[in-house]
mmCIF file of C-alpha atoms in Angstrom:
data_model
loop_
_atom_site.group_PDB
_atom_site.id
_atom_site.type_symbol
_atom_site.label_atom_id
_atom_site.label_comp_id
_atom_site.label_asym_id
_atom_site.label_seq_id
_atom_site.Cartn_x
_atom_site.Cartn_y
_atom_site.Cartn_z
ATOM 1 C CA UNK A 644 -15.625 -5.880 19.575
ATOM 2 C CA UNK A 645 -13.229 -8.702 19.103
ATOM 3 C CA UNK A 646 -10.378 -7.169 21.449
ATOM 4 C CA UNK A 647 -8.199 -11.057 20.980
ATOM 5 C CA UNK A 648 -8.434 -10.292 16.799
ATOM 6 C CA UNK A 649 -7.809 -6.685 16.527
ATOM 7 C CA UNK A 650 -4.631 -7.042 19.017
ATOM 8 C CA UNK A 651 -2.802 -8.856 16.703
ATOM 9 C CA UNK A 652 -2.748 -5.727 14.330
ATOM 10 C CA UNK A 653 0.014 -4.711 16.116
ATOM 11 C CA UNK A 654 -1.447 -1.353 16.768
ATOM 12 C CA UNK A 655 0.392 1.280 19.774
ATOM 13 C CA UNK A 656 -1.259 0.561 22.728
ATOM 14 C CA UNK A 657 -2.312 4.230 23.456
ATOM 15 C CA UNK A 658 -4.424 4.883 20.011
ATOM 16 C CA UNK A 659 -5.697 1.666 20.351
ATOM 17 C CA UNK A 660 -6.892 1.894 23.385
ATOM 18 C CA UNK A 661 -8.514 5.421 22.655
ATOM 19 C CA UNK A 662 -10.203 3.460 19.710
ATOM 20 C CA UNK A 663 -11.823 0.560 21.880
ATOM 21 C CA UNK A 664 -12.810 3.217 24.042
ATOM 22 C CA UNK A 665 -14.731 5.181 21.251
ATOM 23 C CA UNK A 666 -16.436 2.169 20.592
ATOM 24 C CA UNK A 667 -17.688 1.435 23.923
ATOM 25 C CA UNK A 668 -18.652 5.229 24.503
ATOM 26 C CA UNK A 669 -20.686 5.323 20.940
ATOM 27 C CA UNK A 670 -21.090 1.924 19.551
ATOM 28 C CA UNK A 671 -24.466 1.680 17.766
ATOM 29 C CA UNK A 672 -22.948 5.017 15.755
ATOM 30 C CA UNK A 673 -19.253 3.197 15.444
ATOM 31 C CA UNK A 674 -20.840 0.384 13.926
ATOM 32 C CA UNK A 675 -23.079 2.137 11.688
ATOM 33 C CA UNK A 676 -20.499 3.862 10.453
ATOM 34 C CA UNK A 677 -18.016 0.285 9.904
ATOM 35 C CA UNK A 678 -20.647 -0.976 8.185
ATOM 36 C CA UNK A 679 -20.941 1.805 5.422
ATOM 37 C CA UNK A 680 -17.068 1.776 5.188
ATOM 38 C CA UNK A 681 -17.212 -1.842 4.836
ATOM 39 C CA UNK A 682 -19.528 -1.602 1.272
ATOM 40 C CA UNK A 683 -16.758 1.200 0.717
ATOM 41 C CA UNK A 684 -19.192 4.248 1.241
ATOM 42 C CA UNK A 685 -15.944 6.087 2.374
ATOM 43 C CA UNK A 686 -17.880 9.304 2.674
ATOM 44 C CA UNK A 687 -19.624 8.607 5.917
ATOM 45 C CA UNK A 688 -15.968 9.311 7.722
ATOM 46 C CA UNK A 689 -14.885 12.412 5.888
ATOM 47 C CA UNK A 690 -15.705 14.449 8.834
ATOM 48 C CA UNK A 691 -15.112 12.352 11.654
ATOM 49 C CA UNK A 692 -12.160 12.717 14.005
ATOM 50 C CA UNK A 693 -9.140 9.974 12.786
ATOM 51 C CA UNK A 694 -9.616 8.267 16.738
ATOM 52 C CA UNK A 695 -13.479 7.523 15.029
ATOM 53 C CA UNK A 696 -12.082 6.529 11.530
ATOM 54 C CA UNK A 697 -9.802 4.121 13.658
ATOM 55 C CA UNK A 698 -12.606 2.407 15.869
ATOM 56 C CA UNK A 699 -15.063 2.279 12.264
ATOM 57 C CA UNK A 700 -12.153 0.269 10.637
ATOM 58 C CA UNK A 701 -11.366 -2.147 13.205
ATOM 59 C CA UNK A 702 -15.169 -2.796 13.764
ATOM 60 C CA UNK A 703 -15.537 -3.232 10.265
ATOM 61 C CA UNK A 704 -12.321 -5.346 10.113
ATOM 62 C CA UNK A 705 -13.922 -7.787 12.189
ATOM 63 C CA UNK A 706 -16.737 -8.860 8.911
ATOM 64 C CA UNK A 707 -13.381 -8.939 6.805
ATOM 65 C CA UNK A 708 -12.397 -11.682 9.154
ATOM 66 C CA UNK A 709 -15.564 -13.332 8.686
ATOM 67 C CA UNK A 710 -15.368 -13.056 4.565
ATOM 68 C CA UNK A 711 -11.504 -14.627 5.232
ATOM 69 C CA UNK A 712 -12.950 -17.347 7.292
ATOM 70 C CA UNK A 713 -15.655 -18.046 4.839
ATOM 71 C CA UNK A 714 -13.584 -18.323 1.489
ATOM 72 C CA UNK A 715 -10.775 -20.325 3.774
ATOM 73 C CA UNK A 716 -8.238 -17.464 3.357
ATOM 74 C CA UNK A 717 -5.441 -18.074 5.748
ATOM 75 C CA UNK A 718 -5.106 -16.075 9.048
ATOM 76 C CA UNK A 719 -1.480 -15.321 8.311
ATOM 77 C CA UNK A 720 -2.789 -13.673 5.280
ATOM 78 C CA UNK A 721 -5.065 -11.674 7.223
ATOM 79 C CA UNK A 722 -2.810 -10.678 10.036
ATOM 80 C CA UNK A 723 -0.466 -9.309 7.768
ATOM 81 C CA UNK A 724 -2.886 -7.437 4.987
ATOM 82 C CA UNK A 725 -4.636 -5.749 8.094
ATOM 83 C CA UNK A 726 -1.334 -4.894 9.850
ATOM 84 C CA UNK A 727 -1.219 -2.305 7.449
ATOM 85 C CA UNK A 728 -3.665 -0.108 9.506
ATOM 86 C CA UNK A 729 -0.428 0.494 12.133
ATOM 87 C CA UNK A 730 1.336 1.800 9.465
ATOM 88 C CA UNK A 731 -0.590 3.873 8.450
ATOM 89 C CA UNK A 732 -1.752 5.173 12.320
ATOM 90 C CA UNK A 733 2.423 5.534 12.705
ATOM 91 C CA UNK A 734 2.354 7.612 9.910
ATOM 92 C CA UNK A 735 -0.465 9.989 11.756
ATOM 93 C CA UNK A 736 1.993 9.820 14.577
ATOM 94 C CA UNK A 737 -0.373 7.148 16.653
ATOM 95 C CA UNK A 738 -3.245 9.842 16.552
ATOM 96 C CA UNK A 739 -5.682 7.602 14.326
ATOM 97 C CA UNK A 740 -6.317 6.422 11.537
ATOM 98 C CA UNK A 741 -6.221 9.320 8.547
ATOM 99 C CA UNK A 742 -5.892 7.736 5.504
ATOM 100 C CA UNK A 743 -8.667 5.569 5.271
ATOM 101 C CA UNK A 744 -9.707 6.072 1.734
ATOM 102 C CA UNK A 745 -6.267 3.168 1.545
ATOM 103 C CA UNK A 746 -7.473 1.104 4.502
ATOM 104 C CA UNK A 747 -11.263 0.473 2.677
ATOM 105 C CA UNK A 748 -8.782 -1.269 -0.001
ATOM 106 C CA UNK A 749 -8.236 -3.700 2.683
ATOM 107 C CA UNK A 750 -11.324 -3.948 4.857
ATOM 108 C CA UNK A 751 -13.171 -4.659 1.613
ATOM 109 C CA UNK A 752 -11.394 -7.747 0.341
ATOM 110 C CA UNK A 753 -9.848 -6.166 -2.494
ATOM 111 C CA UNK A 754 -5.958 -5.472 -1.110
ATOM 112 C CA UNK A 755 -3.852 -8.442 0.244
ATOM 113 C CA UNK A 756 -0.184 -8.309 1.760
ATOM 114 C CA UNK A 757 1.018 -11.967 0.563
ATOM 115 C CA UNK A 758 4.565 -11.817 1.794
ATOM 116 C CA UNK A 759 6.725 -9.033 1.038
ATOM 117 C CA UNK A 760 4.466 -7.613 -0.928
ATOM 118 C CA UNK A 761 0.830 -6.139 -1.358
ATOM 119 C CA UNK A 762 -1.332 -7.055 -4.167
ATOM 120 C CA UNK A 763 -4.797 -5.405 -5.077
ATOM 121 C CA UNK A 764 -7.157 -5.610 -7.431
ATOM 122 C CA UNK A 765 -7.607 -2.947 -9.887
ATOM 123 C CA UNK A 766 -8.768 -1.661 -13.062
ATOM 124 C CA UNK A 767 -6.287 0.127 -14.815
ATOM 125 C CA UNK A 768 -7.229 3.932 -14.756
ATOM 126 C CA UNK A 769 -4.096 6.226 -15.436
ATOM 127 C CA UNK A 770 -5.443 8.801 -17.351
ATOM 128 C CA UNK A 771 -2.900 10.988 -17.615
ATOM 129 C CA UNK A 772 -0.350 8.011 -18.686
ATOM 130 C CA UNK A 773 0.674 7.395 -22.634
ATOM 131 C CA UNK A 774 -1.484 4.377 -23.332
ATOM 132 C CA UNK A 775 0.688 4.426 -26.814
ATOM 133 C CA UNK A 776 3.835 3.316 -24.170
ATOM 134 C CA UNK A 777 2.184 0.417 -22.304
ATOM 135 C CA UNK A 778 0.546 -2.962 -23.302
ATOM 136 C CA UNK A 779 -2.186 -2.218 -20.878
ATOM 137 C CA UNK A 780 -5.784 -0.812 -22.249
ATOM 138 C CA UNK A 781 -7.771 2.112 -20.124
ATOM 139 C CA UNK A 782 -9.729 0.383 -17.378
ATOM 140 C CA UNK A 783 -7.974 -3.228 -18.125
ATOM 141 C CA UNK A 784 -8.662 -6.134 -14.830
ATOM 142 C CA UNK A 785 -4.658 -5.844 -13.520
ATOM 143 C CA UNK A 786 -3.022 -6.539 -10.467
ATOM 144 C CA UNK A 787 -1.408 -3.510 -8.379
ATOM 145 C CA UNK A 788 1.918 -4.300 -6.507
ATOM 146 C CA UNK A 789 2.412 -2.034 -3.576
ATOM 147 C CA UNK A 790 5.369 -2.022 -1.124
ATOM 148 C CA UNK A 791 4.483 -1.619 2.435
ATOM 149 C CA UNK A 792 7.240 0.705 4.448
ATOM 150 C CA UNK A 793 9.294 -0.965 7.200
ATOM 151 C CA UNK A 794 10.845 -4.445 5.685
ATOM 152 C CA UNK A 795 13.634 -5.058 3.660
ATOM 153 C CA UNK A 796 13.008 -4.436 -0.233
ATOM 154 C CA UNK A 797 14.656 -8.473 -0.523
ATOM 155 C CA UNK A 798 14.798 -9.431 -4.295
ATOM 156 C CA UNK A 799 14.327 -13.243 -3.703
ATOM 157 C CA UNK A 800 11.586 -12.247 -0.962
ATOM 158 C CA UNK A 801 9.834 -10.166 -3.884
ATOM 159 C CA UNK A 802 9.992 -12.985 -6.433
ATOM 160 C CA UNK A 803 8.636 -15.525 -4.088
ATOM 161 C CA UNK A 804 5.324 -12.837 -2.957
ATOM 162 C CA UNK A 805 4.624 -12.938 -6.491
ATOM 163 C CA UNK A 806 4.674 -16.214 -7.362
ATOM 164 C CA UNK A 807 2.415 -16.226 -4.046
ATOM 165 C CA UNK A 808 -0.114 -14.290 -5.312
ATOM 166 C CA UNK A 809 -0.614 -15.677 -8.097
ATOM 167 C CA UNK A 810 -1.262 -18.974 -6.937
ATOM 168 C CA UNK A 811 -3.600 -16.889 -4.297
ATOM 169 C CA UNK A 812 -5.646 -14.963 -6.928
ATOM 170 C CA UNK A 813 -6.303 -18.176 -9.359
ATOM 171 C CA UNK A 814 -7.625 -20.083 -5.988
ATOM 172 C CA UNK A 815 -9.465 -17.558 -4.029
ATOM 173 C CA UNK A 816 -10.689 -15.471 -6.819
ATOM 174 C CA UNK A 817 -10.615 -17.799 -10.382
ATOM 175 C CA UNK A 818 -13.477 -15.228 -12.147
ATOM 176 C CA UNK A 819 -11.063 -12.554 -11.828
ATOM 177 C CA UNK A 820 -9.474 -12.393 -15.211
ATOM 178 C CA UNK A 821 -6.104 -10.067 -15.487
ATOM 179 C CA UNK A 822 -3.243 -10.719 -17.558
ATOM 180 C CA UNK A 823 -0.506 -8.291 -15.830
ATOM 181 C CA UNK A 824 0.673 -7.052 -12.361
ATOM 182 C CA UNK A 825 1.343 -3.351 -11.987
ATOM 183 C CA UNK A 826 3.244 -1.128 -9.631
ATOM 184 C CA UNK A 827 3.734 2.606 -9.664
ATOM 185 C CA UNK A 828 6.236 3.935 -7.401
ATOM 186 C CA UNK A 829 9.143 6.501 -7.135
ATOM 187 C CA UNK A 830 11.045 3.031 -6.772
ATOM 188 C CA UNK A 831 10.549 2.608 -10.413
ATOM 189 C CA UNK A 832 11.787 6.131 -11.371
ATOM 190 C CA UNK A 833 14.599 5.091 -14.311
ATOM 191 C CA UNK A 834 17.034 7.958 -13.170
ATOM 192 C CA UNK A 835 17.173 5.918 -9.388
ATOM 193 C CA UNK A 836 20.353 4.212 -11.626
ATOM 194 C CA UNK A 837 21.930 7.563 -11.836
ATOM 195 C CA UNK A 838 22.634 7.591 -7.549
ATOM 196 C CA UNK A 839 22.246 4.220 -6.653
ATOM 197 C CA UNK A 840 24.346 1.259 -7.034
ATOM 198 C CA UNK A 841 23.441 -1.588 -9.661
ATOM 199 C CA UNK A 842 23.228 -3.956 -6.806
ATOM 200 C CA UNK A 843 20.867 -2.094 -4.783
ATOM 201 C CA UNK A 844 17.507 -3.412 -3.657
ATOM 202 C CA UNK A 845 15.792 -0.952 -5.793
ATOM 203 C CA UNK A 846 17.408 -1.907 -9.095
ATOM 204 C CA UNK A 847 17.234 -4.781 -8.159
ATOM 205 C CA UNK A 848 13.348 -4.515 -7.726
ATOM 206 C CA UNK A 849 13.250 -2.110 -10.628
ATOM 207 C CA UNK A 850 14.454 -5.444 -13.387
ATOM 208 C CA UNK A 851 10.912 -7.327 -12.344
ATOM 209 C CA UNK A 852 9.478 -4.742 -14.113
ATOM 210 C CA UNK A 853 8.894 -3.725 -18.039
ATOM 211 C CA UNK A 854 8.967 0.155 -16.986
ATOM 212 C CA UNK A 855 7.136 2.083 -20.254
ATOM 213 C CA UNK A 856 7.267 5.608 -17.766
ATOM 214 C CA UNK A 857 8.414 7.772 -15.903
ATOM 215 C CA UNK A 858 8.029 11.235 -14.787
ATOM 216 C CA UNK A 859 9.630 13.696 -12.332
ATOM 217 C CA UNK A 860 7.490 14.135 -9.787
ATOM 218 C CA UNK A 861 9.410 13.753 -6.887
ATOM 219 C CA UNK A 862 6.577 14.093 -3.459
ATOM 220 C CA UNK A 863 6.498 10.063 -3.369
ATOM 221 C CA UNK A 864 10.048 9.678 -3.485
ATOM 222 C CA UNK A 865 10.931 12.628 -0.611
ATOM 223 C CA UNK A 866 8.735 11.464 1.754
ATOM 224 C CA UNK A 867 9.775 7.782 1.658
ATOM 225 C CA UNK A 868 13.268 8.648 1.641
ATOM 226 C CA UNK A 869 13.411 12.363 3.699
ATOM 227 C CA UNK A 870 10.293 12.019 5.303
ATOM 228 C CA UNK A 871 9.167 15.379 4.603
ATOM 229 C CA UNK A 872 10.434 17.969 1.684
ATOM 230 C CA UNK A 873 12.199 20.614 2.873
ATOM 231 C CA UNK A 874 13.127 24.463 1.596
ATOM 232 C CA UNK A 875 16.598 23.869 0.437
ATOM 233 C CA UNK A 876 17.937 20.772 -0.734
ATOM 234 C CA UNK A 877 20.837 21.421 1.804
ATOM 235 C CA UNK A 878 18.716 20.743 5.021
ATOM 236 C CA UNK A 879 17.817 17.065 3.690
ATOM 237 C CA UNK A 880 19.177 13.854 6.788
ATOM 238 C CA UNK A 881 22.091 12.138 5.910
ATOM 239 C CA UNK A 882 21.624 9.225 7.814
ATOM 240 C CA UNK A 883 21.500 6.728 5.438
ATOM 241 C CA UNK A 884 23.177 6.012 2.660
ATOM 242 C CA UNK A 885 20.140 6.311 0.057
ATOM 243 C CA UNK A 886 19.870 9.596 1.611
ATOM 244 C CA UNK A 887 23.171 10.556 1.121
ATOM 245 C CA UNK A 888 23.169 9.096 -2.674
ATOM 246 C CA UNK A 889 19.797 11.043 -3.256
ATOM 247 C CA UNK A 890 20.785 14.767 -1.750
ATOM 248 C CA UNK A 891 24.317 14.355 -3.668
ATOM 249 C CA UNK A 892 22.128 14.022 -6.656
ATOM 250 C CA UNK A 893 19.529 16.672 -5.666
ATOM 251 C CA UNK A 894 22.358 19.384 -5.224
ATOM 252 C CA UNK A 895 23.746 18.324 -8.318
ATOM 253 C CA UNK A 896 21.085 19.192 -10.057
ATOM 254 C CA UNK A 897 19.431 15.768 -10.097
ATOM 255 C CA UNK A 898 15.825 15.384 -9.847
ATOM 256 C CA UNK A 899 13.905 12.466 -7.847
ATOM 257 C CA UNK A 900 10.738 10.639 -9.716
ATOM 258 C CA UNK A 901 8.241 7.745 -10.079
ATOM 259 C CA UNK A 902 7.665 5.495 -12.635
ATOM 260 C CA UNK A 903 5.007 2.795 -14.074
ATOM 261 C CA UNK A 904 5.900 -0.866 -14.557
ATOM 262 C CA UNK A 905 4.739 -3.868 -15.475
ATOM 263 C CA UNK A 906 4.888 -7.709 -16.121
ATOM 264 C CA UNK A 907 2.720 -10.456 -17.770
ATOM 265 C CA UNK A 908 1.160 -13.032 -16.013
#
């Protein structure tokens, strides 16, 4: 266990140290396991406690290193792509790591945070989406933009991660042939212009994008907004003032959403 690499994750001391200590306890069985969820045989942590899907992916984050090392990938890049394990441990209120089937994404070289932004290869799979409303073709090479929680949704910072990645993608991966960058997020919902201002960082986000759908389902957008849904609309924070935009909207009968968008290279 490289305790100097996996440090600089940024991961809450307690968790992490109830990780390292899992490893020590069990670690011919913790690095079994971080090699299956390295190939991205998920399945071997379905039923394992999230304190042993935490030690499997930072074990198994240590060969991502090596891969990033060996194509001459930049550590900054690295830092910041695997960073995203914290997150996602805050979001299981520092009790490990549940949502692994997102972290493999990472751990296996195929999800990058360059700058504001994270970028991940993908074939295009949306079944249930209108292929008559978007360019793109079922199972189509694309590139998925996802926005990590906890930064600033900066307009100029967004334009500048993708001109990033695609100077990343043409030099680290040139026989990976795509001809649009995705994104599919309540961010992208077209009725966000009903409650929020036209200079938002949102809308402003929202005009990268060619967005051919949308659709109200609204768990995506209350969770990154409320945190949780809630019985009546009337028990939603106020604290902010996209909250207060989006609960003036939900008790007047508005309805929160996602949508699809996307550019050409």
């Amino acid at each position: 266990m490289n305790l100097n690499l996996i440090q600089k994750y940024n991961i809450e001391d307690n968790i992490m140290n109830k990780a390292v200590a899992c490893i020590h306890k069990n670690e011919t069985g913790v690095l079994r396991l971080s090699e299956k969820f390295f190939n991205k045989k998920t399945s071997c942590l379905r039923f394992k406690s999230d304190t042993v899907r935490l030690a499997a992916a930072l074990c198994a984050s240590e060969k991502t290193y090596e891969a990033y090392k060996k194509m001459g990938i930049d550590d900054e890049i690295f830092f910041d792509t695997m960073h995203d394990i914290a997150v996602w441990c805050e979001n299981n209120a520092n009790k490990g790591l549940k949502n692994y089937n997102w972290i493999v994404n990472h751990i296996c070289l195929e999800l990058f945070k360059i700058g504001r932004l994270q970028f991940q290869i993908f074939k295009f799979p949306y079944v249930i989406y209108n292929y008559n409303k978007t360019p793109i073709k079922f199972r189509e090479n694309v590139i998925a933009i996802h926005i990590q929680q906890g930064e600033k949704l900066d307009y100029n910072q967004c334009v500048k991660s993708i001109e990033k990645a695609k100077i990343f993608f043409s030099k680290y991966f040139p026989d990976y042939k795509y001809s649009y960058f995705v994104c599919d997020s309540w961010l992208l919902y077209d009725k966000n212009r009903e409650f929020m201002k036209p200079d938002s960082n949102i809308i402003k986000f929202q005009s990268l994008f060619n967005i051919t759908m949308s659709r109200p389902a609204d768990a995506q957008a209350i969770e990154k907004i409320f945190g949780k849904r809630e019985k009546d609309v009337r028990c939603y924070a106020q604290k902010t003032s996209l909250q207060k935009a989006a609960k003036e909207y939900m008790m007047n009968g508005g309805k929160l959403g996602t949508g699809f968008g996307c550019f050409k290279v």
